[in-house]
Amino acid sequence: MNDRPLDLLALQRRLADFAAARDWRQYHTPKNLVAALSVEASELLEIFQWSTPEESARVMDDPGTAHRVRDEVADVLAYLLQLCEVLDVDPLAALAAKIDRNELRFPAPKARED
Amino acid sequence: MNDRPLDLLALQRRLADFAAARDWRQYHTPKNLVAALSVEASELLEIFQWSTPEESARVMDDPGTAHRVRDEVADVLAYLLQLCEVLDVDPLAALAAKIDRNELRFPAPKARED
Amino acid sequence: MNDRPLDLLALQRRLADFAAARDWRQYHTPKNLVAALSVEASELLEIFQWSTPEESARVMDDPGTAHRVRDEVADVLAYLLQLCEVLDVDPLAALAAKIDRNELRFPAPKARED
Amino acid sequence: MNDRPLDLLALQRRLADFAAARDWRQYHTPKNLVAALSVEASELLEIFQWSTPEESARVMDDPGTAHRVRDEVADVLAYLLQLCEVLDVDPLAALAAKIDRNELRFPAPKARED
């Protein structure tokens, strides 16, 4: 994967510029962005709501559904990045710290090391 | 921001290794991961549910709440990355394509270019 | 309000008959119904996601939005009733018990009784 | 089921009195109540997020989980009724109207009438 223009910070900047150019920043309170994030996560869930586990594993076989999944993944990530920007949260650092904590909280079973 | 160990792909790999070492991959159907993503987005929303817009903008002033916000942001990102891994979706490419489409769909007002 | 045909049990029976007549009961696992309930609650949230608190209080002034609100309220209630039916949960008894517990957990301030 | 005190309107009144006695009505904007409703629906989903369809059908076998399900069902219904009260929406009439519309939109298959 090429780091330009696909790195997270560059996309976060594009999203901020996009909203500013349309005068949408006024709507981007943390509360509103979190509500939008939660709505988009549910739109992703809607795709899977009646699927069996097996059907859910084959969701990308249909091009139309695959496009819809990618579109909703993009929306979730877009609102997460915009939320992080207005709150000055570094999402990658937050995730790295969380994985560190989880490695202490849920030690891997010893048998796995054999 | 240092690219190591904080880039998205490295974190996605850590999450996959973490789940595999604990034999949790069996639970990680796309449907279950999307449900978990949606639940975590709601836990983030819960922090803001009774706030005014103004209060929501000051949420990071309280260290305890700021920690909780970072923790839930990490959970949302963790499930989004795990979902993308099992579906073989590139989240950054999906977001870049979505921004491209939105730039055509919602042209920036001409007045903004003056 | 007339108790017939608008009581909760009668509507719950209509929903069960509706699903059975269309052979949809096979999809109505508790897990799927809960996912659908959560998706519908988010569709209700979507109506309000960019509103100020004041705008949200005037949402029923616009006939089109008022119709959409009633429609989503109906969807949330429909999935809640169908979930309760497959789980054999009495939603009114559950709510009455919860209010009882909350009255013990959050005693009303004494000053209010003056 | 005894209509007193378990009818929907009586429970809706108890919820309104409960909130008023604690001075919580100020937080009960439609937007906040919808956010809370969506959060509670997700707490219900959380119970089922890693379950197989078969496990989800046996969720009430465990008394602790059964209590948790009833508790979350109560929370969803509580916020739905409080939302309906502040918006002056009749949830039973909304649901009856929706079922009427769905019967036209999704006619039952003829074969079912044999």
CSV table of C-alpha atoms in Angstrom, one decimal:
chain,number,residue,atom,x,y,z
A,1,MET,CA,0.0,0.0,0.0
A,2,ASN,CA,1.3,3.4,-1.0
A,3,ASP,CA,1.6,5.7,2.0
A,4,ARG,CA,0.5,8.7,-0.2
A,5,PRO,CA,-2.4,9.6,-0.3
A,6,LEU,CA,-3.7,6.7,1.8
A,7,ASP,CA,-2.2,7.4,5.2
A,8,LEU,CA,-4.6,8.1,8.0
A,9,LEU,CA,-3.5,11.6,8.8
A,10,ALA,CA,-3.8,12.7,5.1
A,11,LEU,CA,-7.3,11.3,5.0
A,12,GLN,CA,-8.2,13.0,8.3
A,13,ARG,CA,-6.9,16.3,6.8
A,14,ARG,CA,-9.0,15.8,3.6
A,15,LEU,CA,-12.1,15.2,5.7
A,16,ALA,CA,-11.5,18.4,7.7
A,17,ASP,CA,-11.0,20.4,4.5
A,18,PHE,CA,-14.1,18.9,2.9
A,19,ALA,CA,-16.2,19.9,5.9
A,20,ALA,CA,-14.7,23.4,6.2
A,21,ALA,CA,-15.3,24.1,2.5
A,22,ARG,CA,-19.0,23.3,2.8
A,23,ASP,CA,-19.4,25.2,6.1
A,24,TRP,CA,-20.3,21.9,7.9
A,25,ARG,CA,-17.8,22.3,10.8
A,26,GLN,CA,-20.5,24.1,12.8
A,27,TYR,CA,-22.4,20.7,13.0
A,28,HIS,CA,-19.4,18.8,14.0
A,29,THR,CA,-19.7,18.9,17.8
A,30,PRO,CA,-18.3,15.7,19.4
A,31,LYS,CA,-21.8,14.7,20.4
A,32,ASN,CA,-23.1,14.9,16.8
A,33,LEU,CA,-20.1,13.2,15.3
A,34,VAL,CA,-20.5,10.3,17.8
A,35,ALA,CA,-24.2,10.0,17.0
A,36,ALA,CA,-23.3,9.9,13.3
A,37,LEU,CA,-20.6,7.3,13.9
A,38,SER,CA,-23.1,5.1,15.8
A,39,VAL,CA,-25.6,5.5,13.0
A,40,GLU,CA,-23.1,4.5,10.3
A,41,ALA,CA,-22.0,1.4,12.4
A,42,SER,CA,-25.7,0.4,12.4
A,43,GLU,CA,-26.0,0.8,8.7
A,44,LEU,CA,-23.1,-1.7,8.4
A,45,LEU,CA,-24.9,-4.0,10.8
A,46,GLU,CA,-28.1,-3.7,8.7
A,47,ILE,CA,-26.3,-5.5,5.9
A,48,PHE,CA,-25.8,-8.5,8.1
A,49,GLN,CA,-28.9,-8.5,10.3
A,50,TRP,CA,-30.7,-11.4,8.8
A,51,SER,CA,-27.6,-13.4,7.7
A,52,THR,CA,-26.5,-16.7,9.2
A,53,PRO,CA,-22.9,-16.7,10.3
A,54,GLU,CA,-22.0,-18.6,7.1
A,55,GLU,CA,-23.8,-16.2,4.8
A,56,SER,CA,-22.1,-13.3,6.6
A,57,ALA,CA,-18.7,-14.8,5.7
A,58,ARG,CA,-19.6,-14.8,2.0
A,59,VAL,CA,-20.9,-11.2,2.0
A,60,MET,CA,-18.2,-9.9,-0.4
A,61,ASP,CA,-19.0,-12.5,-3.1
A,62,ASP,CA,-21.8,-10.2,-4.4
A,63,PRO,CA,-20.3,-7.1,-6.0
A,64,GLY,CA,-23.2,-4.9,-5.0
A,65,THR,CA,-23.1,-5.9,-1.4
A,66,ALA,CA,-19.3,-5.7,-1.4
A,67,HIS,CA,-19.6,-2.1,-2.6
A,68,ARG,CA,-22.1,-1.3,0.2
A,69,VAL,CA,-19.9,-2.8,2.8
A,70,ARG,CA,-16.9,-0.8,1.7
A,71,ASP,CA,-19.0,2.3,1.6
A,72,GLU,CA,-20.2,1.9,5.2
A,73,VAL,CA,-16.7,1.0,6.4
A,74,ALA,CA,-15.6,4.3,4.9
A,75,ASP,CA,-18.4,6.2,6.6
A,76,VAL,CA,-17.6,4.7,10.0
A,77,LEU,CA,-13.9,5.5,9.6
A,78,ALA,CA,-14.7,9.0,8.3
A,79,TYR,CA,-16.7,9.9,11.4
A,80,LEU,CA,-14.2,8.2,13.8
A,81,LEU,CA,-11.4,10.3,12.2
A,82,GLN,CA,-13.4,13.5,12.4
A,83,LEU,CA,-14.3,12.8,16.0
A,84,CYS,CA,-10.7,12.2,16.9
A,85,GLU,CA,-9.7,15.5,15.1
A,86,VAL,CA,-12.2,17.7,17.1
A,87,LEU,CA,-11.2,15.9,20.4
A,88,ASP,CA,-7.5,15.9,19.6
A,89,VAL,CA,-7.3,12.1,20.1
A,90,ASP,CA,-4.7,10.1,18.3
A,91,PRO,CA,-6.7,6.9,17.3
A,92,LEU,CA,-3.6,4.8,16.5
A,93,ALA,CA,-1.9,5.7,19.8
A,94,ALA,CA,-5.2,5.0,21.6
A,95,LEU,CA,-5.5,1.6,20.0
A,96,ALA,CA,-1.8,0.7,20.6
A,97,ALA,CA,-2.3,1.5,24.3
A,98,LYS,CA,-5.5,-0.5,24.5
A,99,ILE,CA,-3.8,-3.6,23.0
A,100,ASP,CA,-1.0,-3.2,25.5
A,101,ARG,CA,-3.6,-3.2,28.3
A,102,ASN,CA,-5.4,-6.1,26.9
A,103,GLU,CA,-2.2,-8.2,26.7
A,104,LEU,CA,-1.9,-7.8,30.4
A,105,ARG,CA,-5.6,-8.3,31.1
A,106,PHE,CA,-6.0,-11.4,29.0
A,107,PRO,CA,-2.7,-13.3,29.0
A,108,ALA,CA,-2.3,-15.7,26.1
A,109,PRO,CA,-2.7,-19.4,27.3
A,110,LYS,CA,0.6,-21.1,28.1
A,111,ALA,CA,-0.2,-24.1,25.8
A,112,ARG,CA,0.0,-21.7,22.8
A,113,GLU,CA,3.7,-21.3,23.4
A,114,ASP,CA,4.6,-25.0,23.1
B,1,MET,CA,3.9,10.4,14.7
B,2,ASN,CA,6.3,7.5,14.4
B,3,ASP,CA,5.2,5.1,11.7
B,4,ARG,CA,6.4,2.1,13.8
B,5,PRO,CA,4.6,0.6,15.7
B,6,LEU,CA,1.7,2.9,15.1
B,7,ASP,CA,0.7,2.3,11.6
B,8,LEU,CA,-2.7,0.9,10.8
B,9,LEU,CA,-1.5,-2.3,9.2
B,10,ALA,CA,0.9,-3.2,12.1
B,11,LEU,CA,-2.0,-2.6,14.6
B,12,GLN,CA,-4.3,-4.8,12.4
B,13,ARG,CA,-1.7,-7.6,12.5
B,14,ARG,CA,-1.3,-7.2,16.3
B,15,LEU,CA,-5.1,-7.6,16.7
B,16,ALA,CA,-5.2,-10.7,14.5
B,17,ASP,CA,-2.3,-12.3,16.4
B,18,PHE,CA,-3.9,-11.4,19.8
B,19,ALA,CA,-7.2,-13.1,18.8
B,20,ALA,CA,-5.4,-16.1,17.3
B,21,ALA,CA,-3.3,-16.7,20.4
B,22,ARG,CA,-6.5,-16.8,22.5
B,23,ASP,CA,-8.5,-19.0,20.1
B,24,TRP,CA,-11.0,-16.2,19.6
B,25,ARG,CA,-10.9,-16.2,15.8
B,26,GLN,CA,-13.8,-18.7,15.8
B,27,TYR,CA,-16.1,-15.9,17.1
B,28,HIS,CA,-14.9,-13.4,14.6
B,29,THR,CA,-17.5,-13.9,11.9
B,30,PRO,CA,-18.2,-10.6,10.0
B,31,LYS,CA,-21.7,-10.5,11.5
B,32,ASN,CA,-20.3,-10.8,15.1
B,33,LEU,CA,-17.6,-8.2,14.5
B,34,VAL,CA,-20.1,-5.8,13.0
B,35,ALA,CA,-22.4,-6.3,16.0
B,36,ALA,CA,-19.4,-5.6,18.4
B,37,LEU,CA,-18.4,-2.5,16.4
B,38,SER,CA,-21.9,-1.2,16.7
B,39,VAL,CA,-22.0,-1.9,20.4
B,40,GLU,CA,-18.6,-0.1,21.0
B,41,ALA,CA,-19.8,2.9,18.9
B,42,SER,CA,-22.8,3.1,21.3
B,43,GLU,CA,-20.6,2.9,24.3
B,44,LEU,CA,-18.9,6.0,22.9
B,45,LEU,CA,-22.3,7.6,22.4
B,46,GLU,CA,-23.2,6.8,26.0
B,47,ILE,CA,-20.5,9.2,27.3
B,48,PHE,CA,-22.2,12.1,25.4
B,49,GLN,CA,-25.9,11.1,25.7
B,50,TRP,CA,-27.0,13.7,28.3
B,51,SER,CA,-24.5,16.4,27.3
B,52,THR,CA,-25.3,19.7,25.8
B,53,PRO,CA,-23.4,20.5,22.6
B,54,GLU,CA,-21.1,22.8,24.7
B,55,GLU,CA,-20.5,20.2,27.3
B,56,SER,CA,-19.6,17.7,24.6
B,57,ALA,CA,-16.9,20.0,23.3
B,58,ARG,CA,-15.3,20.1,26.8
B,59,VAL,CA,-15.4,16.3,27.3
B,60,MET,CA,-11.6,15.9,27.3
B,61,ASP,CA,-11.1,18.4,30.2
B,62,ASP,CA,-11.8,15.7,32.7
B,63,PRO,CA,-8.9,13.1,32.8
B,64,GLY,CA,-11.2,10.2,33.7
B,65,THR,CA,-13.7,10.9,30.9
B,66,ALA,CA,-10.8,11.6,28.4
B,67,HIS,CA,-9.4,8.1,29.2
B,68,ARG,CA,-12.8,6.6,28.7
B,69,VAL,CA,-13.2,8.4,25.3
B,70,ARG,CA,-9.7,7.1,24.2
B,71,ASP,CA,-10.6,3.6,25.3
B,72,GLU,CA,-13.9,3.5,23.4
B,73,VAL,CA,-12.3,5.1,20.3
B,74,ALA,CA,-9.7,2.3,20.5
B,75,ASP,CA,-12.4,-0.4,20.7
B,76,VAL,CA,-14.3,1.0,17.7
B,77,LEU,CA,-11.1,1.1,15.6
B,78,ALA,CA,-10.1,-2.4,16.8
B,79,TYR,CA,-13.4,-4.0,15.6
B,80,LEU,CA,-13.3,-2.0,12.4
B,81,LEU,CA,-9.8,-3.2,11.6
B,82,GLN,CA,-10.7,-6.8,12.5
B,83,LEU,CA,-13.8,-6.7,10.4
B,84,CYS,CA,-11.8,-5.3,7.5
B,85,GLU,CA,-9.2,-8.1,7.9
B,86,VAL,CA,-11.8,-10.9,7.8
B,87,LEU,CA,-13.6,-9.3,4.8
B,88,ASP,CA,-10.3,-8.3,3.0
B,89,VAL,CA,-11.4,-4.7,2.8
B,90,ASP,CA,-8.7,-2.0,2.8
B,91,PRO,CA,-10.3,0.7,5.0
B,92,LEU,CA,-8.0,3.5,3.8
B,93,ALA,CA,-8.7,2.8,0.2
B,94,ALA,CA,-12.4,2.6,0.9
B,95,LEU,CA,-12.3,6.0,2.7
B,96,ALA,CA,-10.3,7.6,-0.1
B,97,ALA,CA,-12.7,6.4,-2.7
B,98,LYS,CA,-15.7,7.6,-0.6
B,99,ILE,CA,-14.2,11.1,-0.3
B,100,ASP,CA,-13.6,11.2,-4.1
B,101,ARG,CA,-17.3,10.3,-4.6
B,102,ASN,CA,-18.5,12.9,-2.1
B,103,GLU,CA,-16.4,15.6,-3.7
B,104,LEU,CA,-18.4,15.0,-6.9
B,105,ARG,CA,-21.7,14.6,-5.1
B,106,PHE,CA,-21.4,17.7,-2.9
B,107,PRO,CA,-19.4,20.3,-4.9
B,108,ALA,CA,-17.9,22.9,-2.7
B,109,PRO,CA,-19.7,26.3,-3.0
B,110,LYS,CA,-18.0,28.6,-5.6
B,111,ALA,CA,-18.1,31.5,-3.1
B,112,ARG,CA,-15.6,29.6,-1.0
B,113,GLU,CA,-12.9,30.0,-3.8
B,114,ASP,CA,-13.0,33.8,-3.8
C,1,MET,CA,-57.5,5.4,23.5
C,2,ASN,CA,-59.6,2.4,22.6
C,3,ASP,CA,-58.0,-0.7,24.0
C,4,ARG,CA,-59.1,-2.7,20.9
C,5,PRO,CA,-57.3,-3.1,18.5
C,6,LEU,CA,-54.5,-1.0,20.0
C,7,ASP,CA,-53.4,-2.9,23.0
C,8,LEU,CA,-49.9,-4.2,23.1
C,9,LEU,CA,-50.8,-7.9,23.1
C,10,ALA,CA,-53.0,-7.7,20.1
C,11,LEU,CA,-50.3,-5.9,18.2
C,12,GLN,CA,-47.8,-8.5,19.2
C,13,ARG,CA,-50.1,-11.2,17.9
C,14,ARG,CA,-50.6,-9.3,14.6
C,15,LEU,CA,-46.8,-9.1,14.2
C,16,ALA,CA,-46.4,-12.8,14.8
C,17,ASP,CA,-49.1,-13.7,12.3
C,18,PHE,CA,-47.7,-11.3,9.8
C,19,ALA,CA,-44.2,-12.9,10.0
C,20,ALA,CA,-45.6,-16.5,10.0
C,21,ALA,CA,-47.8,-15.8,6.9
C,22,ARG,CA,-44.6,-14.7,5.0
C,23,ASP,CA,-42.4,-17.5,6.3
C,24,TRP,CA,-40.2,-15.0,8.0
C,25,ARG,CA,-40.2,-16.7,11.5
C,26,GLN,CA,-37.1,-18.6,10.4
C,27,TYR,CA,-35.1,-15.4,10.4
C,28,HIS,CA,-36.4,-14.3,13.8
C,29,THR,CA,-33.7,-15.6,16.1
C,30,PRO,CA,-33.3,-13.5,19.2
C,31,LYS,CA,-29.9,-12.4,17.9
C,32,ASN,CA,-31.3,-11.2,14.6
C,33,LEU,CA,-34.3,-9.4,16.2
C,34,VAL,CA,-32.0,-7.6,18.6
C,35,ALA,CA,-29.7,-6.5,15.7
C,36,ALA,CA,-32.8,-5.3,13.8
C,37,LEU,CA,-34.1,-3.4,16.9
C,38,SER,CA,-30.7,-1.7,17.3
C,39,VAL,CA,-30.6,-0.8,13.6
C,40,GLU,CA,-34.1,0.8,13.9
C,41,ALA,CA,-33.2,2.7,17.0
C,42,SER,CA,-30.3,4.1,15.0
C,43,GLU,CA,-32.6,5.1,12.1
C,44,LEU,CA,-34.5,7.1,14.7
C,45,LEU,CA,-31.3,8.7,15.9
C,46,GLU,CA,-30.3,9.5,12.3
C,47,ILE,CA,-33.3,11.9,12.2
C,48,PHE,CA,-31.8,13.9,15.1
C,49,GLN,CA,-28.1,13.5,14.5
C,50,TRP,CA,-27.3,17.1,13.3
C,51,SER,CA,-30.0,18.9,15.3
C,52,THR,CA,-29.5,21.3,18.2
C,53,PRO,CA,-31.4,20.4,21.3
C,54,GLU,CA,-33.9,23.2,20.4
C,55,GLU,CA,-34.4,21.9,16.8
C,56,SER,CA,-34.9,18.4,18.2
C,57,ALA,CA,-37.8,19.7,20.3
C,58,ARG,CA,-39.5,21.0,17.2
C,59,VAL,CA,-39.1,17.9,15.1
C,60,MET,CA,-42.8,17.2,14.8
C,61,ASP,CA,-43.6,20.6,13.3
C,62,ASP,CA,-42.7,19.3,9.9
C,63,PRO,CA,-45.3,16.8,8.6
C,64,GLY,CA,-42.8,14.8,6.6
C,65,THR,CA,-40.3,14.4,9.5
C,66,ALA,CA,-43.2,13.7,11.9
C,67,HIS,CA,-44.3,10.8,9.7
C,68,ARG,CA,-40.7,9.5,9.6
C,69,VAL,CA,-40.4,9.7,13.4
C,70,ARG,CA,-43.7,7.8,13.9
C,71,ASP,CA,-42.6,5.2,11.3
C,72,GLU,CA,-39.3,4.6,13.1
C,73,VAL,CA,-41.0,4.5,16.5
C,74,ALA,CA,-43.3,1.8,15.1
C,75,ASP,CA,-40.3,-0.2,13.8
C,76,VAL,CA,-38.5,-0.1,17.2
C,77,LEU,CA,-41.6,-1.2,19.0
C,78,ALA,CA,-42.3,-3.9,16.4
C,79,TYR,CA,-38.9,-5.5,16.9
C,80,LEU,CA,-39.0,-5.1,20.6
C,81,LEU,CA,-42.4,-6.9,20.7
C,82,GLN,CA,-41.2,-9.7,18.4
C,83,LEU,CA,-38.1,-10.2,20.5
C,84,CYS,CA,-40.2,-10.4,23.7
C,85,GLU,CA,-42.4,-12.9,22.0
C,86,VAL,CA,-39.6,-15.3,21.0
C,87,LEU,CA,-38.0,-14.9,24.4
C,88,ASP,CA,-41.3,-15.1,26.3
C,89,VAL,CA,-40.5,-11.8,28.1
C,90,ASP,CA,-43.4,-9.7,29.3
C,91,PRO,CA,-42.2,-6.1,28.4
C,92,LEU,CA,-44.7,-4.3,30.6
C,93,ALA,CA,-43.9,-6.5,33.6
C,94,ALA,CA,-40.2,-6.0,32.9
C,95,LEU,CA,-40.6,-2.2,32.8
C,96,ALA,CA,-42.8,-2.1,36.0
C,97,ALA,CA,-40.1,-4.2,37.8
C,98,LYS,CA,-37.4,-1.9,36.6
C,99,ILE,CA,-39.2,1.3,37.7
C,100,ASP,CA,-39.7,-0.4,41.1
C,101,ARG,CA,-35.9,-1.0,41.4
C,102,ASN,CA,-35.1,2.5,40.2
C,103,GLU,CA,-37.3,4.1,42.8
C,104,LEU,CA,-35.2,2.3,45.5
C,105,ARG,CA,-31.9,3.1,43.7
C,106,PHE,CA,-32.6,6.8,43.0
C,107,PRO,CA,-34.8,8.0,45.9
C,108,ALA,CA,-36.6,11.2,45.0
C,109,PRO,CA,-35.1,14.3,46.8
C,110,LYS,CA,-36.9,15.1,50.1
C,111,ALA,CA,-37.2,18.8,49.1
C,112,ARG,CA,-39.6,17.7,46.4
C,113,GLU,CA,-42.1,16.6,48.9
C,114,ASP,CA,-42.4,20.0,50.6
D,1,MET,CA,-52.3,-9.9,32.5
D,2,ASN,CA,-53.9,-7.3,34.8
D,3,ASP,CA,-54.4,-4.0,33.1
D,4,ARG,CA,-53.5,-2.2,36.3
D,5,PRO,CA,-50.7,-1.2,36.9
D,6,LEU,CA,-49.3,-2.8,33.8
D,7,ASP,CA,-50.8,-0.9,30.9
D,8,LEU,CA,-48.6,1.2,28.7
D,9,LEU,CA,-50.1,4.6,29.5
D,10,ALA,CA,-49.8,4.0,33.3
D,11,LEU,CA,-46.2,3.1,32.9
D,12,GLN,CA,-45.5,6.1,30.7
D,13,ARG,CA,-47.0,8.3,33.4
D,14,ARG,CA,-44.9,6.6,36.1
D,15,LEU,CA,-41.8,7.3,34.0
D,16,ALA,CA,-42.7,11.0,33.6
D,17,ASP,CA,-43.4,11.4,37.3
D,18,PHE,CA,-40.2,9.6,38.2
D,19,ALA,CA,-38.1,12.0,36.0
D,20,ALA,CA,-40.0,15.1,37.2
D,21,ALA,CA,-39.4,14.2,40.9
D,22,ARG,CA,-35.7,14.0,40.2
D,23,ASP,CA,-35.5,17.2,38.1
D,24,TRP,CA,-34.4,15.1,35.1
D,25,ARG,CA,-36.9,16.5,32.6
D,26,GLN,CA,-34.4,19.1,31.6
D,27,TYR,CA,-32.2,16.4,30.1
D,28,HIS,CA,-35.1,14.8,28.2
D,29,THR,CA,-34.8,16.5,24.9
D,30,PRO,CA,-36.0,14.3,22.0
D,31,LYS,CA,-32.4,14.1,20.8
D,32,ASN,CA,-31.0,12.9,24.2
D,33,LEU,CA,-33.8,10.4,24.6
D,34,VAL,CA,-33.2,8.9,21.2
D,35,ALA,CA,-29.5,8.6,21.9
D,36,ALA,CA,-30.3,6.9,25.2
D,37,LEU,CA,-32.8,4.5,23.4
D,38,SER,CA,-30.1,3.6,20.9
D,39,VAL,CA,-27.5,3.0,23.6
D,40,GLU,CA,-29.9,0.7,25.5
D,41,ALA,CA,-30.7,-1.2,22.3
D,42,SER,CA,-27.0,-1.8,21.9
D,43,GLU,CA,-26.7,-3.0,25.5
D,44,LEU,CA,-29.3,-5.6,24.6
D,45,LEU,CA,-27.3,-6.5,21.4
D,46,GLU,CA,-24.1,-6.8,23.5
D,47,ILE,CA,-25.6,-9.8,25.3
D,48,PHE,CA,-25.9,-11.6,22.0
D,49,GLN,CA,-22.9,-10.4,20.1
D,50,TRP,CA,-20.7,-13.5,20.2
D,51,SER,CA,-23.6,-16.0,20.3
D,52,THR,CA,-24.4,-18.5,17.5
D,53,PRO,CA,-28.1,-18.4,16.4
D,54,GLU,CA,-28.7,-21.5,18.5
D,55,GLU,CA,-27.1,-20.1,21.6
D,56,SER,CA,-29.2,-16.9,21.2
D,57,ALA,CA,-32.3,-19.0,21.3
D,58,ARG,CA,-31.4,-20.5,24.7
D,59,VAL,CA,-30.4,-17.1,26.3
D,60,MET,CA,-33.2,-17.3,28.9
D,61,ASP,CA,-32.0,-20.7,30.2
D,62,ASP,CA,-29.5,-18.9,32.4
D,63,PRO,CA,-31.2,-17.0,35.2
D,64,GLY,CA,-28.5,-14.3,35.4
D,65,THR,CA,-28.6,-13.6,31.6
D,66,ALA,CA,-32.4,-13.8,31.6
D,67,HIS,CA,-32.5,-11.0,34.3
D,68,ARG,CA,-30.1,-8.9,32.2
D,69,VAL,CA,-32.3,-9.4,29.1
D,70,ARG,CA,-35.4,-8.3,30.9
D,71,ASP,CA,-33.6,-5.3,32.4
D,72,GLU,CA,-32.4,-4.1,29.0
D,73,VAL,CA,-35.8,-4.7,27.4
D,74,ALA,CA,-37.2,-2.5,30.2
D,75,ASP,CA,-34.7,0.2,29.4
D,76,VAL,CA,-35.4,0.2,25.7
D,77,LEU,CA,-39.2,0.4,26.4
D,78,ALA,CA,-38.7,3.1,29.0
D,79,TYR,CA,-36.8,5.4,26.7
D,80,LEU,CA,-39.2,4.7,23.8
D,81,LEU,CA,-42.2,5.7,26.0
D,82,GLN,CA,-40.4,8.8,27.3
D,83,LEU,CA,-39.5,9.8,23.8
D,84,CYS,CA,-43.1,9.3,22.7
D,85,GLU,CA,-44.4,11.4,25.6
D,86,VAL,CA,-42.2,14.4,24.8
D,87,LEU,CA,-43.0,14.2,21.1
D,88,ASP,CA,-46.7,13.5,21.7
D,89,VAL,CA,-46.5,10.3,19.6
D,90,ASP,CA,-48.9,7.4,20.3
D,91,PRO,CA,-46.6,4.3,19.9
D,92,LEU,CA,-49.5,1.8,19.6
D,93,ALA,CA,-51.3,3.9,17.0
D,94,ALA,CA,-48.0,4.3,15.1
D,95,LEU,CA,-47.4,0.6,15.2
D,96,ALA,CA,-50.9,-0.3,14.1
D,97,ALA,CA,-50.6,2.1,11.1
D,98,LYS,CA,-47.2,0.6,10.2
D,99,ILE,CA,-48.6,-2.9,10.2
D,100,ASP,CA,-51.5,-1.7,8.0
D,101,ARG,CA,-49.0,-0.3,5.5
D,102,ASN,CA,-46.8,-3.4,5.6
D,103,GLU,CA,-49.8,-5.6,4.9
D,104,LEU,CA,-50.3,-3.7,1.6
D,105,ARG,CA,-46.5,-3.5,0.9
D,106,PHE,CA,-45.8,-7.2,1.5
D,107,PRO,CA,-48.9,-9.2,0.5
D,108,ALA,CA,-49.0,-12.6,2.1
D,109,PRO,CA,-48.3,-15.4,-0.5
D,110,LYS,CA,-51.4,-16.9,-1.9
D,111,ALA,CA,-50.2,-20.5,-1.2
D,112,ARG,CA,-50.5,-19.7,2.5
D,113,GLU,CA,-54.3,-19.5,2.1
D,114,ASP,CA,-54.7,-23.1,0.8
